[in-house]
Coordinates of C-alpha atoms and ligand atoms in Angstrom, one line a residue:
X1 CA -51.4 87.4 -167.4
X2 CA -50.2 85.5 -170.4
X3 CA -51.3 82.1 -168.9
X4 CA -54.9 83.2 -169.4
X5 CA -55.4 85.0 -172.7
X6 CA -58.5 87.1 -173.0
X7 CA -59.6 88.3 -176.4
X8 CA -62.9 89.9 -177.4
X9 CA -64.1 90.0 -180.9
X10 CA -67.5 89.9 -182.7
X11 CA -69.4 89.8 -179.4
X12 CA -67.4 86.8 -178.1
X13 CA -64.9 86.9 -175.2
X14 CA -62.5 84.0 -175.6
X15 CA -60.6 82.8 -172.6
X16 CA -57.6 80.6 -173.6
X17 CA -55.8 78.6 -171.0
X18 CA -52.2 79.0 -172.0
X19 CA -49.8 77.2 -169.6
X20 CA -48.9 74.3 -171.8
X21 CA -45.6 73.4 -170.0
X22 CA -47.8 72.5 -167.0
X23 CA -50.6 71.0 -169.1
X24 CA -52.8 74.1 -168.6
X25 CA -53.2 73.4 -164.9
X26 CA -54.6 76.4 -163.1
X27 CA -52.9 78.5 -160.5
X28 CA -54.5 80.9 -158.0
X29 CA -53.3 83.8 -160.2
X30 CA -55.0 82.2 -163.2
X31 CA -58.2 81.6 -161.3
X32 CA -58.1 85.3 -160.4
X33 CA -57.7 86.3 -164.0
X34 CA -60.5 84.0 -165.1
X35 CA -62.8 85.2 -162.4
X36 CA -62.1 88.8 -163.4
X37 CA -62.7 88.2 -167.1
X38 CA -66.0 86.4 -166.3
X39 CA -67.1 89.3 -164.1
X40 CA -66.2 91.8 -166.9
X41 CA -68.0 89.7 -169.5
X42 CA -71.1 89.8 -167.3
X43 CA -71.1 93.6 -167.1
X44 CA -69.8 94.5 -170.6
X45 CA -72.8 94.8 -173.0
X46 CA -70.5 94.3 -176.0
X47 CA -69.8 90.7 -174.7
X48 CA -72.7 88.5 -175.7
X49 CA -71.1 85.0 -175.3
X50 CA -68.0 83.6 -173.7
X51 CA -65.9 80.7 -175.0
X52 CA -63.3 78.9 -172.8
X53 CA -60.7 76.9 -174.6
X54 CA -57.3 75.3 -174.2
X55 CA -54.8 73.9 -176.7
X56 CA -55.6 71.2 -179.2
X57 CA -53.5 68.7 -177.2
X58 CA -54.7 69.6 -173.7
X59 CA -57.7 71.5 -172.3
X60 CA -56.8 71.6 -168.6
X61 CA -54.9 69.4 -166.1
X62 CA -57.0 70.7 -163.2
X63 CA -55.8 72.7 -160.3
X64 CA -52.0 73.2 -160.0
X65 CA -51.0 70.6 -157.5
X66 CA -48.1 72.6 -156.2
X67 CA -50.6 75.4 -155.3
X68 CA -52.8 72.8 -153.6
X69 CA -49.8 72.0 -151.4
X70 CA -48.4 75.5 -150.8
X71 CA -51.5 77.8 -150.8
X72 CA -54.8 75.8 -150.5
X73 CA -57.8 78.1 -151.3
X74 CA -59.0 79.6 -148.0
X75 CA -62.7 80.3 -148.5
X76 CA -65.5 81.7 -150.6
X77 CA -63.4 84.8 -151.4
X78 CA -60.7 82.6 -152.9
X79 CA -60.1 83.1 -156.7
X80 CA -61.2 79.5 -157.5
X81 CA -64.5 80.0 -155.7
X82 CA -65.0 83.4 -157.4
X83 CA -64.5 81.8 -160.8
X84 CA -66.8 78.9 -160.0
X85 CA -69.5 81.1 -158.7
X86 CA -69.0 83.4 -161.7
X87 CA -69.6 80.6 -164.2
X88 CA -72.4 79.0 -162.2
X89 CA -74.4 82.2 -162.3
X90 CA -73.2 83.5 -165.7
X91 CA -76.3 84.9 -167.4
X92 CA -75.1 84.9 -171.0
X93 CA -74.1 81.9 -173.2
X94 CA -71.0 80.1 -172.0
X95 CA -69.3 77.7 -174.3
X96 CA -66.2 75.4 -174.1
X97 CA -64.0 73.7 -176.6
X98 CA -62.1 70.8 -175.1
X99 CA -59.3 68.7 -176.5
X100 CA -57.0 66.2 -174.7
X101 CA -57.1 65.9 -170.9
X102 CA -59.8 67.7 -169.0
X103 CA -59.0 66.9 -165.4
X104 CA -60.8 67.9 -162.2
X105 CA -62.1 71.5 -162.7
X106 CA -61.3 70.9 -166.4
X107 CA -64.3 68.6 -166.5
X108 CA -66.5 70.1 -163.7
X109 CA -66.5 73.6 -165.2
X110 CA -68.2 72.0 -168.2
X111 CA -71.4 71.3 -166.2
X112 CA -71.8 75.1 -166.1
X113 CA -71.3 75.6 -169.8
X114 CA -74.3 75.8 -172.2
X115 CA -72.5 74.2 -175.2
X116 CA -69.4 72.0 -175.2
X117 CA -67.4 70.9 -178.2
X118 CA -64.8 68.3 -177.9
X119 CA -61.9 67.1 -179.9
X120 CA -61.9 63.3 -180.5
X121 CA -58.8 63.2 -178.2
X122 CA -60.7 64.7 -175.2
X123 CA -60.4 62.7 -172.0
X124 CA -62.5 63.8 -169.1
X125 CA -61.8 62.9 -165.5
X126 CA -62.7 63.8 -162.0
X127 CA -60.0 62.1 -159.9
X128 CA -60.9 63.8 -156.6
X129 CA -61.0 60.6 -154.6
X130 CA -57.6 59.5 -156.0
X131 CA -56.3 62.8 -154.6
X132 CA -57.9 62.4 -151.2
X133 CA -60.5 65.1 -152.0
X134 CA -64.2 65.3 -152.8
X135 CA -66.0 66.8 -155.8
X136 CA -66.3 70.5 -156.4
X137 CA -68.2 72.9 -158.7
X138 CA -71.5 71.2 -157.7
X139 CA -70.3 68.2 -159.7
X140 CA -71.6 65.9 -156.9
X141 CA -75.1 67.2 -157.8
X142 CA -74.8 67.8 -161.6
X143 CA -72.8 64.6 -162.6
X144 CA -75.5 62.2 -161.2
X145 CA -78.2 64.3 -162.9
X146 CA -76.5 64.3 -166.3
X147 CA -74.7 60.9 -166.4
X148 CA -77.2 58.9 -164.2
X149 CA -76.2 57.8 -160.7
X150 CA -74.1 54.7 -161.6
X151 CA -72.1 56.3 -164.4
X152 CA -71.5 59.3 -162.1
X153 CA -70.4 57.0 -159.3
X154 CA -67.9 55.4 -161.7
X155 CA -66.6 58.7 -162.8
X156 CA -66.4 60.2 -159.3
X157 CA -65.5 57.2 -157.1
X158 CA -63.0 55.6 -159.5
X159 CA -61.9 58.8 -161.1
X160 CA -60.9 57.1 -164.3
X161 CA -61.0 59.1 -167.6
X162 CA -63.8 58.7 -170.1
X163 CA -63.4 59.7 -173.7
X164 CA -65.1 62.2 -176.1
X165 CA -67.5 59.6 -177.6
X166 CA -68.7 58.5 -174.1
X167 CA -69.2 62.2 -173.2
X168 CA -71.2 62.7 -176.3
X169 CA -73.4 59.7 -175.5
X170 CA -74.3 61.0 -172.0
X171 CA -74.8 64.6 -173.2
X172 CA -71.8 66.2 -171.6
X173 CA -70.6 67.4 -175.0
X174 CA -72.6 68.6 -178.0
X175 CA -70.4 67.4 -180.8
X176 CA -67.1 65.7 -181.3
X177 CA -64.7 67.0 -183.9
X178 CA -61.0 66.6 -185.0
X179 CA -58.9 68.3 -182.4
X180 CA -57.6 70.9 -184.9
X181 CA -61.2 72.0 -185.5
X182 CA -62.7 72.1 -182.0
X183 CA -61.6 75.6 -181.0
X184 CA -62.7 77.1 -184.4
X185 CA -66.0 75.4 -184.2
X186 CA -66.6 76.6 -180.7
X187 CA -65.8 80.1 -181.8
X188 CA -68.2 79.9 -184.8
X189 CA -71.0 78.6 -182.6
X190 CA -70.3 81.4 -180.0
X191 CA -70.4 84.0 -182.8
X192 CA -73.7 82.5 -184.0
X193 CA -75.1 83.0 -180.5
X194 CA -73.6 86.5 -180.3
X195 CA -75.7 87.5 -183.3
X196 CA -78.9 86.4 -181.6
X197 CA -80.9 88.9 -179.5
X198 CA -79.1 89.0 -176.1
X199 CA -82.2 89.6 -174.0
X200 CA -83.8 86.4 -175.5
X201 CA -80.6 84.4 -174.8
X202 CA -80.4 85.6 -171.3
X203 CA -84.1 85.0 -170.5
X204 CA -84.0 81.5 -172.1
X205 CA -81.0 80.5 -170.1
X206 CA -82.5 82.0 -166.9
X207 CA -85.7 80.0 -167.4
X208 CA -83.8 76.8 -168.1
X209 CA -81.6 77.1 -165.0
X210 CA -83.8 78.8 -162.4
X211 CA -85.3 75.5 -161.1
X212 CA -82.0 74.5 -159.5
X213 CA -79.8 77.6 -159.3
X214 CA -80.2 77.7 -155.5
X215 CA -79.5 74.0 -155.2
X216 CA -76.3 74.3 -157.3
X217 CA -75.0 77.2 -155.2
X218 CA -75.8 75.4 -152.0
X219 CA -74.1 72.2 -153.2
X220 CA -71.0 74.2 -154.2
X221 CA -70.9 75.8 -150.7
X222 CA -71.2 72.4 -149.0
X223 CA -68.6 70.8 -151.3
X224 CA -66.3 73.8 -150.7
X225 CA -66.4 73.3 -146.9
X226 CA -65.5 69.6 -147.2
X227 CA -63.0 70.2 -150.0
X228 CA -61.0 72.8 -148.0
X229 CA -60.9 70.5 -144.9
X230 CA -59.8 67.6 -147.0
X231 CA -57.1 69.6 -148.8
X232 CA -55.0 69.8 -145.7
X233 CA -55.8 66.3 -144.4
X234 CA -53.2 63.4 -144.6
X235 CA -54.6 61.6 -147.7
X236 CA -54.5 64.7 -149.9
X237 CA -51.1 65.7 -148.6
X238 CA -49.8 62.3 -149.5
X239 CA -51.4 62.4 -153.0
X240 CA -50.0 65.8 -153.8
X241 CA -46.5 65.0 -152.5
X242 CA -46.5 61.7 -154.5
X243 CA -47.5 63.6 -157.6
X244 CA -44.7 66.1 -157.1
X245 CA -42.2 63.2 -156.4
X246 CA -43.6 61.2 -159.4
X247 CA -44.4 58.2 -157.4
X248 CA -47.6 56.3 -156.5
X249 CA -49.4 57.6 -153.4
X250 CA -49.5 55.3 -150.4
X251 CA -52.9 55.5 -148.8
X252 CA -52.4 52.5 -146.5
X253 CA -53.8 53.4 -143.1
X254 CA -55.6 56.5 -144.4
Ligands
COA301 N1 -50.3 70.6 -161.4 C1 -49.0 70.9 -161.5 N2 -48.2 70.4 -162.5 C2 -48.8 69.6 -163.4 C3 -50.2 69.3 -163.3 C4 -50.9 69.8 -162.2 N3 -52.3 69.6 -162.1 N4 -50.5 68.5 -164.4 C5 -49.3 68.3 -165.0 N5 -48.3 69.0 -164.4 C6 -46.9 69.1 -164.9 C7 -46.2 67.7 -164.6 O1 -45.8 67.6 -163.3 C8 -45.1 67.8 -165.7 O2 -44.1 68.6 -165.1 P1 -42.5 68.3 -165.5 O3 -42.4 68.6 -166.9 O4 -41.8 69.2 -164.6 O5 -42.3 66.8 -165.2 C9 -45.7 68.6 -166.8 O6 -46.9 69.3 -166.3 C10 -46.2 67.7 -167.9 O7 -47.1 66.7 -167.4 P2 -47.1 65.2 -167.7 O8 -47.8 64.5 -166.6 O9 -45.7 64.8 -168.0 O10 -48.0 65.1 -169.0 P3 -48.8 63.9 -169.6 O11 -49.1 64.3 -171.0 O12 -48.0 62.6 -169.4 O13 -50.1 63.8 -168.7 C11 -52.0 64.7 -167.5 C12 -51.0 64.8 -168.7 C13 -52.9 65.9 -167.5 C14 -52.9 63.4 -167.8 C15 -51.2 64.5 -166.2 O14 -50.2 65.5 -166.2 C16 -52.0 64.5 -165.0 O15 -52.7 63.6 -164.6 N6 -51.9 65.7 -164.2 C17 -52.5 65.8 -162.9 C18 -53.9 66.0 -163.0 C19 -54.5 66.2 -161.6 O16 -54.6 65.3 -160.8 N7 -55.0 67.4 -161.4 C20 -55.7 67.8 -160.2 C21 -57.2 67.6 -160.4 S1 -58.1 68.2 -159.0

């Protein structure tokens, strides 16, 4: 699967989204590869941290919209859900380096990362409403917690992008760098963590997360149910078809 590159070195598994012609949007096959890599990273004692990265011009344009139309994810066994569950429960350090657009899951997956480094060209957006959908990846719980309710409402109801500096201000990212340096810095930080005692990293992360792990998984399940229903409803079908036909969606009457 050359659209998801998996490389392990110095205790760090690096997952690179590599579908530039489609702006690193993620297909079902890519979710399956990502889910498998995350499962392997969990089991493999030689992997002590995972870094997710894209290209210096684009992190991820969200779910492949053609896939949404042709093969909407069916349930909790779907590759996307396995990937989300895998990162939401991943016990070791999980990092991301984000440059350019980070749309939909490109942003929501970051709520499950421990450290996030952004290029100054990073643009985060969660345009679920504009696509006739609702949030996923427990973002309807985690975005209000992290951003505060009103900023989360702006991000989730309007779905407009916010830039790296704003993400830094609210604590969604740890540091903003020139785009050419973001992946390298993320890698260096991941290797720094990989050199720390793994049991201490895992226990520290468990203790930080345990208070709301169940709530996050419950929210993801609730969102998933609504999301799957909305994926095949008229508003989403109109939004996806409009995207494919490169026109504005017409939601009048919906
Ligand atoms: N699914 C399928 N194809 C996608 C895609 C997606 N999510 N995002 C981009 N592409 C395709 C475009 O259709 C275009 O294809 P073409 O070359 O055949 O015309 C190609 O990738 C390049 O995209 P383009 O929109 O021309 O690039 P851009 O730099 O102007 O804009 C984005 C980049 C990411 C801002 C824009 O592509 C975008 O908004 N994509 C959709 C994001 C989205 O709504 N995702 C779903 C979230 S749940």
